[in-house]
Amino acid sequence: MSRGFHAAFGRAPDAVASAPGRVNLLGEHTDYNDGFVLPIALPQQTTVSIGLAAGRDFTLRSEGFAKPLSFRRDRLPDEPFGRYVYGCIAEVGIVGFDVPPLDIHVGSDLPMGVGLSSSAALEIATLRAVRALLKLPLDDVAIAKLAQRAEIDYAGVRCGIMDQMASSLADTERALFLDARTLATRLWSLPDGAAVLVLDSGVPRSLVTSGFNQRRGECEEACRLLGVTSLRDVRRVDQLESLPDPWQRRARHVVTENARVLRAVGGSDAETLGELMNASHASLRDDYEVSIPELDRLVSLLQEHPAVFGAKLTGAGFGGACVAVCAADRIADVAAEVLGDYRRLGGRGRLLAPPVLPT
Ligand code: GLA
């Protein structure tokens, strides 16, 4: 991918780094409630190549944009894409390391805007490249925290830390069980014979920033009404009975979703994991209200397939992708049959992961 830098700037980069996208198996909208999540890294990655620039401008070029984007350290770029990179550079400055003007090239085979954390992959790859160039004493957890701050402060999404921790620490073989309060992690193997399939509903995510921030606000209000600092501290749904609607349903999703993650990592076979994912989708649809009809349709088709253990929307919701755990030796059939049925019902889905199916 450093070829892209060479073509854009006519020289070799001084540092190159990559970071993966993620798909979340269980634990949706729990991270900003200090709860538990279970993402796994995807094979698709974003690569950031950087070189020291001659002048005072940062110049950002990407395969996805014809025109270069220029910015300076004291002026936030207008384009959302540039804000992620700018935010990372600004956050590194806030913790005491000045980043000199850079030429930056971004290449990626990770689909954007479908809920697979392309923004976190961009942030983590940027921070890794800057860390390598300046030999910064920042570990992978510190990088994830800076990336989260960049997204909150400069892109305006009050996200939790799951995506950045997953992009910084997860691998593609095992899922990353993360406690979002302590940031303790443990790698968790999928049940034997099970594989992860990710399909796009074909519906772009809309309202994701406003809807996401609204949900986060509702959780904070539920905490205030309950007199707790975070919904992580509520273990039983009967503790929520005093809450009015919609706060009771929002909180019920978080409490039951945390329990589902703990149950899954406590030792579950593929059938149990599948049931937990199905229950997660129902809760995201009915209690948290972040699904849309097309995602519900695609998830139902997956759930009805005999080789699928379970399926749910993945990420923030409001459109984008869904994830299924299915029999590893049937993954190509599941993808073809479910996408065919979805098309017959008027949908325009596509395969996102694995990027290449076994033949
Ligand atoms: C987005 C956010 C994450 C998390 C998920 C929902 O991806 O960036 O922090 O809250 O939504 O689980």
mmCIF file of C-alpha atoms and ligand atoms in Angstrom:
data_model
loop_
_atom_site.group_PDB
_atom_site.id
_atom_site.type_symbol
_atom_site.label_atom_id
_atom_site.label_comp_id
_atom_site.label_asym_id
_atom_site.label_seq_id
_atom_site.Cartn_x
_atom_site.Cartn_y
_atom_site.Cartn_z
ATOM 1 C CA MET A 1 0.000 0.000 0.000
ATOM 2 C CA SER A 2 2.998 2.320 0.337
ATOM 3 C CA ARG A 3 2.874 2.323 -3.490
ATOM 4 C CA GLY A 4 -0.079 4.688 -3.089
ATOM 5 C CA PHE A 5 2.093 7.092 -1.086
ATOM 6 C CA HIS A 6 4.804 6.921 -3.725
ATOM 7 C CA ALA A 7 2.336 7.647 -6.520
ATOM 8 C CA ALA A 8 0.806 10.545 -4.558
ATOM 9 C CA PHE A 9 3.957 12.221 -3.243
ATOM 10 C CA GLY A 10 6.752 10.949 -5.508
ATOM 11 C CA ARG A 11 8.897 9.416 -2.770
ATOM 12 C CA ALA A 12 8.883 6.566 -0.267
ATOM 13 C CA PRO A 13 7.043 7.067 3.048
ATOM 14 C CA ASP A 14 8.912 7.327 6.351
ATOM 15 C CA ALA A 15 6.442 5.052 8.203
ATOM 16 C CA VAL A 16 3.588 2.733 7.243
ATOM 17 C CA ALA A 17 1.026 1.087 9.516
ATOM 18 C CA SER A 18 -2.230 -0.840 9.136
ATOM 19 C CA ALA A 19 -5.207 -1.584 11.371
ATOM 20 C CA PRO A 20 -8.236 -3.842 10.879
ATOM 21 C CA GLY A 21 -11.966 -3.277 10.986
ATOM 22 C CA ARG A 22 -14.067 -5.282 13.422
ATOM 23 C CA VAL A 23 -17.366 -7.052 13.634
ATOM 24 C CA ASN A 24 -19.067 -7.321 17.010
ATOM 25 C CA LEU A 25 -20.508 -10.737 17.910
ATOM 26 C CA LEU A 26 -22.273 -9.677 21.100
ATOM 27 C CA GLY A 27 -22.431 -6.696 23.466
ATOM 28 C CA GLU A 28 -24.003 -3.900 21.455
ATOM 29 C CA HIS A 29 -24.311 -0.419 23.031
ATOM 30 C CA THR A 30 -22.840 -1.757 26.254
ATOM 31 C CA ASP A 31 -19.343 -0.240 25.998
ATOM 32 C CA TYR A 32 -20.363 3.327 26.887
ATOM 33 C CA ASN A 33 -22.299 1.842 29.798
ATOM 34 C CA ASP A 34 -19.063 0.377 31.244
ATOM 35 C CA GLY A 35 -20.165 -3.101 30.127
ATOM 36 C CA PHE A 36 -18.882 -6.088 28.154
ATOM 37 C CA VAL A 37 -18.319 -6.602 24.419
ATOM 38 C CA LEU A 38 -17.118 -9.405 22.137
ATOM 39 C CA PRO A 39 -15.742 -8.093 18.817
ATOM 40 C CA ILE A 40 -13.434 -9.915 16.384
ATOM 41 C CA ALA A 41 -11.035 -8.293 13.901
ATOM 42 C CA LEU A 42 -11.704 -8.548 10.158
ATOM 43 C CA PRO A 43 -9.120 -9.417 7.522
ATOM 44 C CA GLN A 44 -9.819 -6.114 5.766
ATOM 45 C CA GLN A 45 -7.533 -3.291 6.855
ATOM 46 C CA THR A 46 -6.802 0.395 6.458
ATOM 47 C CA THR A 47 -3.189 1.354 5.760
ATOM 48 C CA VAL A 48 -1.757 4.785 6.520
ATOM 49 C CA SER A 49 1.598 5.818 5.043
ATOM 50 C CA ILE A 50 3.240 9.022 6.241
ATOM 51 C CA GLY A 51 6.282 11.112 5.421
ATOM 52 C CA LEU A 52 7.668 14.333 6.899
ATOM 53 C CA ALA A 53 6.406 17.289 4.838
ATOM 54 C CA ALA A 54 8.511 20.241 3.711
ATOM 55 C CA GLY A 55 6.099 23.108 4.539
ATOM 56 C CA ARG A 56 3.611 23.836 7.313
ATOM 57 C CA ASP A 57 0.655 21.938 5.855
ATOM 58 C CA PHE A 58 -0.537 18.426 6.496
ATOM 59 C CA THR A 59 -1.616 16.924 3.135
ATOM 60 C CA LEU A 60 -3.986 13.975 3.147
ATOM 61 C CA ARG A 61 -4.574 11.841 0.086
ATOM 62 C CA SER A 62 -6.758 8.823 -0.102
ATOM 63 C CA GLU A 63 -7.678 6.264 -2.734
ATOM 64 C CA GLY A 64 -11.308 7.251 -2.174
ATOM 65 C CA PHE A 65 -10.864 10.989 -2.887
ATOM 66 C CA ALA A 66 -9.558 12.553 -6.069
ATOM 67 C CA LYS A 67 -8.528 15.824 -4.446
ATOM 68 C CA PRO A 68 -5.946 16.101 -1.650
ATOM 69 C CA LEU A 69 -7.043 17.606 1.628
ATOM 70 C CA SER A 70 -4.767 20.132 3.343
ATOM 71 C CA PHE A 71 -4.954 21.264 6.923
ATOM 72 C CA ARG A 72 -2.876 22.871 9.634
ATOM 73 C CA ARG A 73 -2.636 21.968 13.263
ATOM 74 C CA ASP A 74 -4.720 24.972 14.330
ATOM 75 C CA ARG A 75 -7.617 24.457 11.896
ATOM 76 C CA LEU A 76 -10.079 21.575 11.936
ATOM 77 C CA PRO A 77 -10.807 20.328 8.370
ATOM 78 C CA ASP A 78 -14.416 20.416 7.163
ATOM 79 C CA GLU A 79 -14.453 16.907 5.662
ATOM 80 C CA PRO A 80 -15.415 14.235 8.201
ATOM 81 C CA PHE A 81 -12.699 11.944 6.821
ATOM 82 C CA GLY A 82 -10.012 14.545 7.508
ATOM 83 C CA ARG A 83 -11.325 15.122 11.018
ATOM 84 C CA TYR A 84 -10.434 11.608 12.142
ATOM 85 C CA VAL A 85 -6.826 12.069 11.061
ATOM 86 C CA TYR A 86 -6.674 15.609 12.396
ATOM 87 C CA GLY A 87 -8.177 14.409 15.696
ATOM 88 C CA CYS A 88 -5.494 11.749 16.120
ATOM 89 C CA ILE A 89 -2.707 14.271 15.505
ATOM 90 C CA ALA A 90 -4.320 16.740 17.904
ATOM 91 C CA GLU A 91 -4.725 14.075 20.632
ATOM 92 C CA VAL A 92 -1.074 13.051 20.341
ATOM 93 C CA GLY A 93 -0.228 16.757 20.838
ATOM 94 C CA ILE A 94 -2.455 16.942 23.937
ATOM 95 C CA VAL A 95 -0.501 14.120 25.619
ATOM 96 C CA GLY A 96 2.710 16.012 24.963
ATOM 97 C CA PHE A 97 4.127 14.887 21.624
ATOM 98 C CA ASP A 98 4.076 17.452 18.816
ATOM 99 C CA VAL A 99 3.479 15.888 15.415
ATOM 100 C CA PRO A 100 5.350 17.735 12.632
ATOM 101 C CA PRO A 101 3.565 18.475 9.310
ATOM 102 C CA LEU A 102 3.088 15.267 7.332
ATOM 103 C CA ASP A 103 2.207 13.980 3.903
ATOM 104 C CA ILE A 104 -0.330 11.230 4.516
ATOM 105 C CA HIS A 105 -1.743 8.562 2.227
ATOM 106 C CA VAL A 106 -4.697 6.347 3.184
ATOM 107 C CA GLY A 107 -5.528 3.088 1.424
ATOM 108 C CA SER A 108 -8.149 0.590 2.538
ATOM 109 C CA ASP A 109 -10.024 -2.527 1.527
ATOM 110 C CA LEU A 110 -12.407 -2.103 4.449
ATOM 111 C CA PRO A 111 -15.948 -1.093 3.405
ATOM 112 C CA MET A 112 -16.840 2.315 4.850
ATOM 113 C CA GLY A 113 -20.061 3.345 6.555
ATOM 114 C CA VAL A 114 -21.525 -0.145 7.096
ATOM 115 C CA GLY A 115 -20.771 -0.590 10.792
ATOM 116 C CA LEU A 116 -17.399 -2.352 10.548
ATOM 117 C CA SER A 117 -15.443 0.431 12.265
ATOM 118 C CA SER A 118 -13.708 1.934 9.282
ATOM 119 C CA SER A 119 -13.260 5.107 11.322
ATOM 120 C CA ALA A 120 -11.538 3.253 14.181
ATOM 121 C CA ALA A 121 -9.286 1.458 11.691
ATOM 122 C CA LEU A 122 -8.312 4.821 10.181
ATOM 123 C CA GLU A 123 -7.600 6.270 13.626
ATOM 124 C CA ILE A 124 -5.569 3.293 14.850
ATOM 125 C CA ALA A 125 -3.562 3.017 11.612
ATOM 126 C CA THR A 126 -2.827 6.773 11.769
ATOM 127 C CA LEU A 127 -1.718 6.569 15.400
ATOM 128 C CA ARG A 128 0.405 3.480 14.764
ATOM 129 C CA ALA A 129 2.155 5.203 11.860
ATOM 130 C CA VAL A 130 2.796 8.334 13.954
ATOM 131 C CA ARG A 131 4.016 6.157 16.857
ATOM 132 C CA ALA A 132 6.459 4.378 14.529
ATOM 133 C CA LEU A 133 7.707 7.606 12.929
ATOM 134 C CA LEU A 134 8.272 9.492 16.187
ATOM 135 C CA LYS A 135 9.116 6.405 18.300
ATOM 136 C CA LEU A 136 6.433 7.357 20.814
ATOM 137 C CA PRO A 137 6.173 5.421 24.104
ATOM 138 C CA LEU A 138 2.459 4.612 23.664
ATOM 139 C CA ASP A 139 1.128 1.073 24.089
ATOM 140 C CA ASP A 140 -1.850 -0.372 22.214
ATOM 141 C CA VAL A 141 -4.351 0.516 24.955
ATOM 142 C CA ALA A 142 -3.061 4.112 25.100
ATOM 143 C CA ILE A 143 -3.454 4.318 21.319
ATOM 144 C CA ALA A 144 -7.043 3.052 21.564
ATOM 145 C CA LYS A 145 -7.864 5.705 24.173
ATOM 146 C CA LEU A 146 -6.402 8.495 22.014
ATOM 147 C CA ALA A 147 -8.377 7.216 19.015
ATOM 148 C CA GLN A 148 -11.619 7.243 21.014
ATOM 149 C CA ARG A 149 -10.964 10.833 22.126
ATOM 150 C CA ALA A 150 -10.267 11.815 18.504
ATOM 151 C CA GLU A 151 -13.656 10.423 17.461
ATOM 152 C CA ILE A 152 -15.586 12.039 20.322
ATOM 153 C CA ASP A 153 -13.898 15.443 20.210
ATOM 154 C CA TYR A 154 -13.372 15.905 16.468
ATOM 155 C CA ALA A 155 -15.951 13.712 14.685
ATOM 156 C CA GLY A 156 -18.769 14.378 17.172
ATOM 157 C CA VAL A 157 -19.783 10.758 17.915
ATOM 158 C CA ARG A 158 -19.913 10.065 21.659
ATOM 159 C CA CYS A 159 -18.733 6.498 21.033
ATOM 160 C CA GLY A 160 -17.565 3.944 23.572
ATOM 161 C CA ILE A 161 -14.145 2.327 23.361
ATOM 162 C CA MET A 162 -15.011 -1.024 21.764
ATOM 163 C CA ASP A 163 -14.109 -0.189 18.157
ATOM 164 C CA GLN A 164 -10.765 1.385 18.942
ATOM 165 C CA MET A 165 -9.791 -1.405 21.380
ATOM 166 C CA ALA A 166 -10.822 -4.023 18.808
ATOM 167 C CA SER A 167 -8.860 -2.384 15.996
ATOM 168 C CA SER A 168 -5.829 -1.966 18.265
ATOM 169 C CA LEU A 169 -5.849 -5.338 20.063
ATOM 170 C CA ALA A 170 -8.109 -7.931 18.421
ATOM 171 C CA ASP A 171 -7.051 -10.627 16.006
ATOM 172 C CA THR A 172 -8.970 -12.369 13.240
ATOM 173 C CA GLU A 173 -8.837 -15.856 14.756
ATOM 174 C CA ARG A 174 -10.280 -15.228 18.190
ATOM 175 C CA ALA A 175 -12.760 -12.684 19.534
ATOM 176 C CA LEU A 176 -11.700 -10.035 22.047
ATOM 177 C CA PHE A 177 -13.679 -10.190 25.283
ATOM 178 C CA LEU A 178 -13.384 -6.668 26.679
ATOM 179 C CA ASP A 179 -14.509 -5.206 29.966
ATOM 180 C CA ALA A 180 -15.099 -1.595 28.910
ATOM 181 C CA ARG A 181 -14.813 -0.354 32.514
ATOM 182 C CA THR A 182 -11.411 -1.813 33.406
ATOM 183 C CA LEU A 183 -10.196 -2.332 29.803
ATOM 184 C CA ALA A 184 -9.186 -5.869 30.806
ATOM 185 C CA THR A 185 -9.175 -8.152 27.746
ATOM 186 C CA ARG A 186 -9.121 -11.869 27.049
ATOM 187 C CA LEU A 187 -9.048 -13.650 23.680
ATOM 188 C CA TRP A 188 -11.999 -15.989 23.238
ATOM 189 C CA SER A 189 -12.168 -18.827 20.698
ATOM 190 C CA LEU A 190 -15.314 -19.418 18.689
ATOM 191 C CA PRO A 191 -16.979 -22.792 19.290
ATOM 192 C CA ASP A 192 -15.509 -25.601 17.162
ATOM 193 C CA GLY A 193 -16.835 -25.715 13.598
ATOM 194 C CA ALA A 194 -18.392 -22.237 13.772
ATOM 195 C CA ALA A 195 -17.475 -19.353 11.448
ATOM 196 C CA VAL A 196 -18.382 -15.685 11.228
ATOM 197 C CA LEU A 197 -20.312 -14.359 8.233
ATOM 198 C CA VAL A 198 -20.961 -10.635 7.695
ATOM 199 C CA LEU A 199 -23.557 -9.373 5.223
ATOM 200 C CA ASP A 200 -24.445 -5.796 4.320
ATOM 201 C CA SER A 201 -28.140 -4.917 4.269
ATOM 202 C CA GLY A 202 -27.388 -2.435 1.464
ATOM 203 C CA VAL A 203 -29.076 0.343 3.427
ATOM 204 C CA PRO A 204 -26.662 3.137 4.320
ATOM 205 C CA ARG A 205 -26.621 3.996 7.982
ATOM 206 C CA SER A 206 -28.574 7.142 8.607
ATOM 207 C CA LEU A 207 -29.083 9.153 11.770
ATOM 208 C CA VAL A 208 -26.176 7.246 13.175
ATOM 209 C CA THR A 209 -24.541 10.216 14.888
ATOM 210 C CA SER A 210 -27.743 11.780 16.202
ATOM 211 C CA GLY A 211 -29.410 8.434 17.012
ATOM 212 C CA PHE A 212 -26.284 7.153 18.726
ATOM 213 C CA ASN A 213 -25.810 10.272 20.837
ATOM 214 C CA GLN A 214 -29.516 10.208 21.722
ATOM 215 C CA ARG A 215 -29.292 6.612 22.983
ATOM 216 C CA ARG A 216 -26.247 7.452 25.010
ATOM 217 C CA GLY A 217 -28.134 10.373 26.541
ATOM 218 C CA GLU A 218 -31.067 8.087 27.385
ATOM 219 C CA CYS A 219 -28.738 5.692 29.215
ATOM 220 C CA GLU A 220 -27.315 8.604 31.205
ATOM 221 C CA GLU A 221 -30.833 9.704 32.113
ATOM 222 C CA ALA A 222 -31.718 6.144 33.180
ATOM 223 C CA CYS A 223 -28.665 6.148 35.459
ATOM 224 C CA ARG A 224 -29.697 9.463 36.961
ATOM 225 C CA LEU A 225 -33.228 8.198 37.635
ATOM 226 C CA LEU A 226 -31.867 4.983 39.181
ATOM 227 C CA GLY A 227 -29.166 6.729 41.209
ATOM 228 C CA VAL A 228 -26.313 4.619 39.778
ATOM 229 C CA THR A 229 -23.126 5.783 38.052
ATOM 230 C CA SER A 230 -23.467 3.329 35.206
ATOM 231 C CA LEU A 231 -25.882 0.678 33.917
ATOM 232 C CA ARG A 232 -23.089 -1.868 34.361
ATOM 233 C CA ASP A 233 -23.903 -1.721 38.068
ATOM 234 C CA VAL A 234 -27.490 -2.926 37.524
ATOM 235 C CA ARG A 235 -27.477 -6.721 37.424
ATOM 236 C CA ARG A 236 -31.201 -7.603 37.504
ATOM 237 C CA VAL A 237 -34.019 -6.330 35.327
ATOM 238 C CA ASP A 238 -36.418 -6.112 38.291
ATOM 239 C CA GLN A 239 -34.248 -3.215 39.528
ATOM 240 C CA LEU A 240 -35.532 -1.245 36.518
ATOM 241 C CA GLU A 241 -39.240 -1.400 37.369
ATOM 242 C CA SER A 242 -39.404 2.189 38.614
ATOM 243 C CA LEU A 243 -38.170 3.581 35.286
ATOM 244 C CA PRO A 244 -40.686 5.086 32.834
ATOM 245 C CA ASP A 245 -40.646 4.324 29.100
ATOM 246 C CA PRO A 246 -38.410 4.497 27.045
ATOM 247 C CA TRP A 247 -35.690 4.534 29.710
ATOM 248 C CA GLN A 248 -36.805 1.187 31.134
ATOM 249 C CA ARG A 249 -36.463 -0.551 27.762
ATOM 250 C CA ARG A 250 -33.142 1.122 26.973
ATOM 251 C CA ALA A 251 -31.730 0.060 30.333
ATOM 252 C CA ARG A 252 -33.202 -3.442 29.994
ATOM 253 C CA HIS A 253 -31.334 -3.892 26.738
ATOM 254 C CA VAL A 254 -28.030 -2.949 28.369
ATOM 255 C CA VAL A 255 -28.558 -5.135 31.450
ATOM 256 C CA THR A 256 -29.642 -8.215 29.466
ATOM 257 C CA GLU A 257 -26.958 -7.671 26.799
ATOM 258 C CA ASN A 258 -24.200 -7.623 29.422
ATOM 259 C CA ALA A 259 -25.572 -10.902 30.792
ATOM 260 C CA ARG A 260 -25.557 -12.401 27.292
ATOM 261 C CA VAL A 261 -21.876 -11.552 26.748
ATOM 262 C CA LEU A 262 -20.907 -13.030 30.119
ATOM 263 C CA ARG A 263 -22.923 -16.163 29.365
ATOM 264 C CA ALA A 264 -21.224 -16.566 25.950
ATOM 265 C CA VAL A 265 -17.676 -16.272 27.244
ATOM 266 C CA GLY A 266 -18.508 -18.427 30.247
ATOM 267 C CA GLY A 267 -18.295 -21.420 27.913
ATOM 268 C CA SER A 268 -20.966 -21.783 25.271
ATOM 269 C CA ASP A 269 -21.365 -24.132 22.342
ATOM 270 C CA ALA A 270 -22.343 -22.844 18.892
ATOM 271 C CA GLU A 271 -26.084 -23.360 19.535
ATOM 272 C CA THR A 272 -26.015 -21.345 22.753
ATOM 273 C CA LEU A 273 -23.929 -18.578 21.182
ATOM 274 C CA GLY A 274 -26.460 -18.459 18.340
ATOM 275 C CA GLU A 275 -29.413 -18.184 20.724
ATOM 276 C CA LEU A 276 -27.671 -15.356 22.562
ATOM 277 C CA MET A 277 -27.091 -13.504 19.271
ATOM 278 C CA ASN A 278 -30.746 -13.951 18.267
ATOM 279 C CA ALA A 279 -31.854 -12.612 21.648
ATOM 280 C CA SER A 280 -29.440 -9.691 21.240
ATOM 281 C CA HIS A 281 -31.032 -8.747 17.917
ATOM 282 C CA ALA A 282 -34.551 -8.883 19.377
ATOM 283 C CA SER A 283 -33.443 -6.644 22.216
ATOM 284 C CA LEU A 284 -31.734 -4.173 19.853
ATOM 285 C CA ARG A 285 -34.886 -4.093 17.731
ATOM 286 C CA ASP A 286 -37.558 -3.890 20.425
ATOM 287 C CA ASP A 287 -35.928 -2.354 23.494
ATOM 288 C CA TYR A 288 -33.078 -0.297 22.098
ATOM 289 C CA GLU A 289 -34.827 0.541 18.808
ATOM 290 C CA VAL A 290 -31.723 0.802 16.616
ATOM 291 C CA SER A 291 -32.744 -1.672 13.915
ATOM 292 C CA ILE A 292 -34.501 -0.951 10.615
ATOM 293 C CA PRO A 293 -36.889 -3.201 8.598
ATOM 294 C CA GLU A 294 -34.216 -4.268 6.069
ATOM 295 C CA LEU A 295 -31.825 -5.378 8.814
ATOM 296 C CA ASP A 296 -34.664 -7.277 10.518
ATOM 297 C CA ARG A 297 -35.455 -9.010 7.225
ATOM 298 C CA LEU A 298 -31.859 -10.022 6.526
ATOM 299 C CA VAL A 299 -31.341 -11.180 10.113
ATOM 300 C CA SER A 300 -34.564 -13.273 9.947
ATOM 301 C CA LEU A 301 -33.435 -14.936 6.714
ATOM 302 C CA LEU A 302 -30.128 -15.802 8.339
ATOM 303 C CA GLN A 303 -31.788 -17.069 11.511
ATOM 304 C CA GLU A 304 -34.120 -19.314 9.462
ATOM 305 C CA HIS A 305 -31.245 -20.948 7.546
ATOM 306 C CA PRO A 306 -30.515 -24.454 8.903
ATOM 307 C CA ALA A 307 -26.727 -23.934 8.859
ATOM 308 C CA VAL A 308 -26.917 -20.696 10.893
ATOM 309 C CA PHE A 309 -26.637 -20.805 14.693
ATOM 310 C CA GLY A 310 -27.639 -17.183 15.223
ATOM 311 C CA ALA A 311 -27.594 -13.679 13.721
ATOM 312 C CA LYS A 312 -27.973 -10.031 14.710
ATOM 313 C CA LEU A 313 -27.263 -6.521 13.504
ATOM 314 C CA THR A 314 -23.723 -5.429 14.306
ATOM 315 C CA GLY A 315 -22.339 -2.096 15.462
ATOM 316 C CA ALA A 316 -24.474 0.941 16.166
ATOM 317 C CA GLY A 317 -27.400 -0.095 13.905
ATOM 318 C CA PHE A 318 -29.622 2.345 11.932
ATOM 319 C CA GLY A 319 -28.607 0.441 8.731
ATOM 320 C CA GLY A 320 -25.391 -1.238 7.650
ATOM 321 C CA ALA A 321 -24.286 -4.801 8.317
ATOM 322 C CA CYS A 322 -25.365 -7.855 10.231
ATOM 323 C CA VAL A 323 -23.324 -10.759 11.587
ATOM 324 C CA ALA A 324 -24.098 -14.477 11.736
ATOM 325 C CA VAL A 325 -22.338 -17.447 13.268
ATOM 326 C CA CYS A 326 -22.807 -20.456 11.026
ATOM 327 C CA ALA A 327 -21.423 -23.927 10.310
ATOM 328 C CA ALA A 328 -17.938 -23.256 8.880
ATOM 329 C CA ASP A 329 -18.298 -25.833 6.112
ATOM 330 C CA ARG A 330 -21.586 -24.276 4.885
ATOM 331 C CA ILE A 331 -20.606 -20.616 4.925
ATOM 332 C CA ALA A 332 -20.570 -20.214 1.114
ATOM 333 C CA ASP A 333 -24.048 -21.818 0.792
ATOM 334 C CA VAL A 334 -25.466 -19.661 3.564
ATOM 335 C CA ALA A 335 -24.154 -16.460 1.948
ATOM 336 C CA ALA A 336 -25.445 -17.348 -1.525
ATOM 337 C CA GLU A 337 -28.859 -18.616 -0.391
ATOM 338 C CA VAL A 338 -29.606 -15.829 2.071
ATOM 339 C CA LEU A 339 -28.456 -13.068 -0.299
ATOM 340 C CA GLY A 340 -30.589 -14.657 -3.052
ATOM 341 C CA ASP A 341 -33.690 -14.729 -0.834
ATOM 342 C CA TYR A 342 -33.015 -11.155 0.313
ATOM 343 C CA ARG A 343 -32.779 -10.047 -3.326
ATOM 344 C CA ARG A 344 -36.088 -11.748 -4.159
ATOM 345 C CA LEU A 345 -37.643 -9.712 -1.347
ATOM 346 C CA GLY A 346 -36.340 -6.520 -2.935
ATOM 347 C CA GLY A 347 -33.106 -6.064 -0.931
ATOM 348 C CA ARG A 348 -29.648 -5.342 -2.307
ATOM 349 C CA GLY A 349 -27.288 -7.057 0.089
ATOM 350 C CA ARG A 350 -23.673 -8.103 -0.353
ATOM 351 C CA LEU A 351 -21.027 -10.212 1.295
ATOM 352 C CA LEU A 352 -18.611 -8.264 3.508
ATOM 353 C CA ALA A 353 -16.706 -10.961 5.386
ATOM 354 C CA PRO A 354 -14.976 -13.257 4.965
ATOM 355 C CA PRO A 355 -13.787 -11.276 1.936
ATOM 356 C CA VAL A 356 -13.250 -14.505 -0.038
ATOM 357 C CA LEU A 357 -15.497 -17.493 0.428
ATOM 358 C CA PRO A 358 -14.266 -21.089 0.207
ATOM 359 C CA THR A 359 -15.219 -22.745 -3.089
HETATM 360 C C1 GLA B 1 -20.473 2.122 17.542
HETATM 361 C C2 GLA B 1 -19.624 2.766 18.635
HETATM 362 C C3 GLA B 1 -19.189 1.726 19.670
HETATM 363 C C4 GLA B 1 -20.376 0.913 20.186
HETATM 364 C C5 GLA B 1 -21.229 0.399 19.021
HETATM 365 C C6 GLA B 1 -22.505 -0.260 19.466
HETATM 366 O O1 GLA B 1 -19.713 1.243 16.773
HETATM 367 O O2 GLA B 1 -18.476 3.373 18.081
HETATM 368 O O3 GLA B 1 -18.512 2.351 20.723
HETATM 369 O O4 GLA B 1 -21.134 1.651 21.102
HETATM 370 O O5 GLA B 1 -21.576 1.428 18.109
HETATM 371 O O6 GLA B 1 -22.245 -1.432 20.152
#
